[in-house]
Amino acid sequence: MLNLQSIHTTVMQKVPYNWALMKNLLSPEASLELTASFPHQEFQLSTGEGYGYYWGKILAPSQDIPLMLKFKDDRWRQRLAQGRLTSDLKHLSYVWRQLIEGLWSDDYRIALAEMSGLDLKNCVMDIGFRQYKSGHQHSPHTDEPNKVLTHLLFFNQQWSGDWGGCLRILKDEQPESTFQDILPLSHSSVVIARSDNSWHMVTPLTCPPSESRLALRVAFFRNVE
Ligand SMILES: O=C(O)CCC(=O)C(=O)O
Ligand SMILES: [Fe+2]
C-alpha cells in the first residue's frame, strides 16, 4: 500500500533543521478508504501545558515490544499495563491493517533511514492515532530527546486554511516564527528529525465542531541512559 518510491525521491531539507515534506506516499484511493475508516474508538483526551488532543491506541510491531520494556523510559511499560499499547490490529479496518503492516515492514524503515540519513535499526517504533478538535492545539516543542524521527501522516480529504490545525515548522521557539505551514491533507506527510532546534507546533484549531484533524504519528525512539 505504501509507495516507497515517494520516500526515495523525498529530499531532506536542512533549513531550519532536518525535515521533509513528502507527497503521495498513499494513493488517492487508499487514502480515501483510510479516511472513511479512521478509527474512532478508545480515544482519550490528552491535555497538558500547551497541548490538547484525543489519542487512540498505540501500535508497535511485536518484535519492538520486548525492546521497549528494556528501555529506561518507562512510558511503554505503563501503556502496556494499561492495555493502550498493542501489536494486535484486529480492531482496525482491512485498509488500516494493511497500512500499519506496511509501516512495520523493514522496507519502510530502511527507506526512511536512507532518506533521513538516520540509523533507525536499533530504534523502537510506535504508531499513534490522533484526533484534534476545535480548540485543540500543540504549542511549540522540539519533541523528547530520546525521539530520533517522527513521520506524521494526515488523513483529511479537505481542510480550510482558516481552520488552523496546520503543522507549523518553526525557526525557533516562538509560535510566530513560521518557516512553513502544512495543512493536514491526506496527500502530504512530514518527516521531522528530532534535534534541540526541531521546533514545531500544531496551530490552534478553529474548525466547525463536525470536523476533526486526523493524523497518524509514527515515531522512532532510542534508548538513552
Ligand atoms: O499532529 C501533528 O502534526 C504534530 C504532532 C506532534 O508534534 C507530536 O506529536 O509531537
Ligand atoms: Fe512533536
Short mmCIF file of C-alpha atoms in Angstrom, two decimals, residues 10-203:
data_model
loop_
_atom_site.label_atom_id
_atom_site.label_comp_id
_atom_site.label_asym_id
_atom_site.label_seq_id
_atom_site.Cartn_x
_atom_site.Cartn_y
_atom_site.Cartn_z
CA THR A 10 11.93 12.92 -0.98
CA VAL A 11 14.80 15.23 -0.17
CA MET A 12 15.55 16.07 3.43
CA GLN A 13 15.53 19.85 3.97
CA LYS A 14 18.36 21.35 6.03
CA VAL A 15 16.65 24.60 6.97
CA PRO A 16 15.61 25.45 9.68
CA TYR A 17 16.56 21.88 10.74
CA ASN A 18 16.35 18.43 9.15
CA TRP A 19 12.79 17.82 8.00
CA ALA A 20 10.92 16.88 4.84
CA LEU A 21 7.52 17.26 3.21
CA MET A 22 6.62 14.02 1.47
CA LYS A 23 3.93 13.79 -1.20
CA ASN A 24 1.84 10.86 -2.38
CA LEU A 25 3.02 8.13 -0.02
CA LEU A 26 -0.52 6.73 -0.36
CA SER A 27 -2.64 6.57 -3.48
CA PRO A 28 -5.76 8.81 -3.50
CA GLU A 29 -7.93 5.65 -3.49
CA ALA A 30 -6.18 4.13 -0.46
CA SER A 31 -6.21 7.43 1.34
CA LEU A 32 -9.98 7.84 0.81
CA GLU A 33 -10.63 4.42 2.30
CA LEU A 34 -8.31 5.16 5.21
CA THR A 35 -10.14 8.42 5.94
CA ALA A 36 -13.50 6.67 5.79
CA SER A 37 -12.45 4.03 8.31
CA PHE A 38 -10.14 6.13 10.51
CA PRO A 39 -10.67 4.61 13.97
CA HIS A 40 -12.82 6.47 16.48
CA GLN A 41 -12.96 4.02 19.38
CA GLU A 42 -10.96 4.24 22.58
CA PHE A 43 -9.71 7.76 22.06
CA GLN A 44 -8.70 9.58 25.22
CA LEU A 45 -8.35 13.28 25.71
CA SER A 46 -4.76 14.14 26.45
CA THR A 47 -4.19 17.66 27.77
CA GLY A 48 -1.35 19.45 29.45
CA GLU A 49 0.61 22.65 29.32
CA GLY A 50 0.20 23.92 25.75
CA TYR A 51 -1.36 20.84 24.21
CA GLY A 52 -4.65 19.08 23.89
CA TYR A 53 -5.88 16.37 21.53
CA TYR A 54 -7.50 12.95 21.51
CA TRP A 55 -5.38 9.94 21.01
CA GLY A 56 -6.17 6.34 20.39
CA LYS A 57 -4.38 3.04 20.74
CA ILE A 58 -0.61 2.89 20.33
CA LEU A 59 0.60 0.22 17.96
CA ALA A 60 4.04 -1.35 18.00
CA PRO A 61 5.50 -4.23 16.00
CA SER A 62 5.69 -7.34 18.16
CA GLN A 63 9.48 -7.52 17.87
CA ASP A 64 9.81 -3.98 19.28
CA ILE A 65 7.76 -4.53 22.44
CA PRO A 66 10.42 -6.60 24.29
CA LEU A 67 12.94 -3.83 23.48
CA MET A 68 10.55 -1.13 24.72
CA LEU A 69 10.28 -2.93 28.02
CA LYS A 70 14.06 -2.75 28.40
CA PHE A 71 14.19 1.00 27.76
CA LYS A 72 14.99 3.35 30.59
CA ASP A 73 11.95 5.44 29.61
CA ASP A 74 9.08 3.56 31.27
CA ARG A 75 6.20 5.00 29.21
CA TRP A 76 5.76 1.79 27.21
CA ARG A 77 5.70 -0.36 30.34
CA GLN A 78 2.86 1.81 31.66
CA ARG A 79 0.95 1.78 28.37
CA LEU A 80 1.28 -1.96 28.05
CA ALA A 81 -0.05 -2.37 31.59
CA GLN A 82 -2.97 -0.06 30.73
CA GLY A 83 -3.73 -2.03 27.55
CA ARG A 84 -3.06 1.06 25.41
CA LEU A 85 -0.03 -0.40 23.63
CA THR A 86 -0.63 -3.37 21.37
CA SER A 87 0.56 -5.28 18.30
CA ASP A 88 -2.95 -6.56 17.75
CA LEU A 89 -4.59 -4.93 14.72
CA LYS A 90 -7.92 -6.70 14.79
CA HIS A 91 -9.81 -3.61 15.92
CA LEU A 92 -8.83 -1.88 12.65
CA SER A 93 -10.40 -2.00 9.19
CA TYR A 94 -8.68 -4.05 6.48
CA VAL A 95 -7.04 -0.98 4.84
CA TRP A 96 -5.75 0.22 8.18
CA ARG A 97 -4.26 -3.18 8.95
CA GLN A 98 -2.54 -3.11 5.57
CA LEU A 99 -1.15 0.37 6.19
CA ILE A 100 0.14 -0.45 9.68
CA GLU A 101 1.76 -3.67 8.46
CA GLY A 102 3.45 -1.64 5.69
CA LEU A 103 4.75 0.84 8.27
CA TRP A 104 6.04 -2.05 10.36
CA SER A 105 7.97 -3.53 7.42
CA ASP A 106 11.76 -3.47 7.14
CA ASP A 107 11.40 -1.90 3.68
CA TYR A 108 9.69 1.16 5.12
CA ARG A 109 12.19 1.54 7.95
CA ILE A 110 15.14 1.14 5.57
CA ALA A 111 13.69 3.66 3.09
CA LEU A 112 13.15 6.22 5.85
CA ALA A 113 16.64 5.62 7.28
CA GLU A 114 18.24 6.12 3.85
CA MET A 115 16.20 9.23 3.13
CA SER A 116 16.88 10.84 6.51
CA GLY A 117 20.45 9.61 6.96
CA LEU A 118 19.48 8.40 10.46
CA ASP A 119 20.17 4.99 11.90
CA LEU A 120 16.79 3.53 12.79
CA LYS A 121 17.95 -0.09 13.23
CA ASN A 122 18.09 -0.07 17.00
CA CYS A 123 15.10 2.18 17.45
CA VAL A 124 11.65 1.13 18.58
CA MET A 125 8.69 2.37 16.58
CA ASP A 126 5.33 3.33 17.95
CA ILE A 127 2.35 4.46 15.96
CA GLY A 128 -0.39 6.60 17.48
CA PHE A 129 -3.73 7.82 16.18
CA ARG A 130 -4.53 11.47 16.84
CA GLN A 131 -7.69 13.50 16.52
CA TYR A 132 -7.67 17.22 17.10
CA LYS A 133 -10.97 19.05 17.53
CA SER A 134 -11.82 22.74 17.62
CA GLY A 135 -9.93 24.39 20.49
CA HIS A 136 -7.13 21.83 20.41
CA GLN A 137 -3.53 22.72 19.69
CA HIS A 138 0.05 21.73 20.34
CA SER A 139 2.32 24.60 21.29
CA PRO A 140 5.96 24.91 20.11
CA HIS A 141 8.17 21.99 21.15
CA THR A 142 11.17 20.05 19.84
CA ASP A 143 9.98 16.56 20.94
CA GLU A 144 11.59 14.46 23.65
CA PRO A 145 15.36 13.83 23.47
CA ASN A 146 15.02 10.06 23.05
CA LYS A 147 12.97 10.53 19.89
CA VAL A 148 15.00 10.14 16.71
CA LEU A 149 12.48 10.71 13.94
CA THR A 150 8.76 11.36 13.53
CA HIS A 151 6.70 10.72 10.42
CA LEU A 152 3.31 12.44 10.54
CA LEU A 153 0.66 11.21 8.13
CA PHE A 154 -2.54 13.20 7.63
CA PHE A 155 -5.97 11.92 6.67
CA ASN A 156 -8.18 14.91 5.94
CA GLN A 157 -9.53 14.93 2.39
CA GLN A 158 -10.38 18.62 2.74
CA TRP A 159 -9.19 21.26 5.15
CA SER A 160 -9.66 25.01 5.09
CA GLY A 161 -6.70 27.28 5.70
CA ASP A 162 -9.00 29.25 8.05
CA TRP A 163 -9.44 26.32 10.43
CA GLY A 164 -5.95 26.35 11.99
CA GLY A 165 -4.64 22.83 12.61
CA CYS A 166 -1.56 23.30 10.45
CA LEU A 167 1.66 21.60 11.34
CA ARG A 168 3.94 24.62 11.58
CA ILE A 169 7.66 24.19 11.05
CA LEU A 170 9.21 26.90 13.23
CA LYS A 171 12.51 28.76 13.04
CA ASP A 172 12.70 28.97 16.83
CA GLU A 173 10.54 28.51 19.94
CA GLN A 174 8.27 31.45 19.08
CA PRO A 175 4.87 30.45 17.62
CA GLU A 176 5.12 33.36 15.13
CA SER A 177 8.50 32.24 13.75
CA THR A 178 6.81 30.34 10.91
CA PHE A 179 9.06 28.65 8.40
CA GLN A 180 6.27 26.69 6.71
CA ASP A 181 2.64 25.78 7.48
CA ILE A 182 1.43 22.39 6.29
CA LEU A 183 -2.30 21.69 6.01
CA PRO A 184 -3.26 18.23 7.35
CA LEU A 185 -4.27 16.97 3.90
CA SER A 186 -4.07 13.33 3.00
CA HIS A 187 -1.59 13.63 0.12
CA SER A 188 1.06 15.07 2.45
CA SER A 189 3.15 13.67 5.22
CA VAL A 190 6.01 15.24 7.12
CA VAL A 191 9.24 13.83 8.49
CA ILE A 192 10.97 15.57 11.38
CA ALA A 193 14.44 14.56 12.57
CA ARG A 194 14.45 15.37 16.27
CA SER A 195 17.13 17.82 17.41
CA ASP A 196 17.50 20.55 20.01
CA ASN A 197 16.14 23.06 17.47
CA SER A 198 13.45 20.96 15.74
CA TRP A 199 10.73 23.43 16.83
CA HIS A 200 7.24 22.74 15.53
CA MET A 201 3.64 23.17 16.63
CA VAL A 202 0.05 22.49 15.64
CA THR A 203 -1.72 25.84 15.21
#
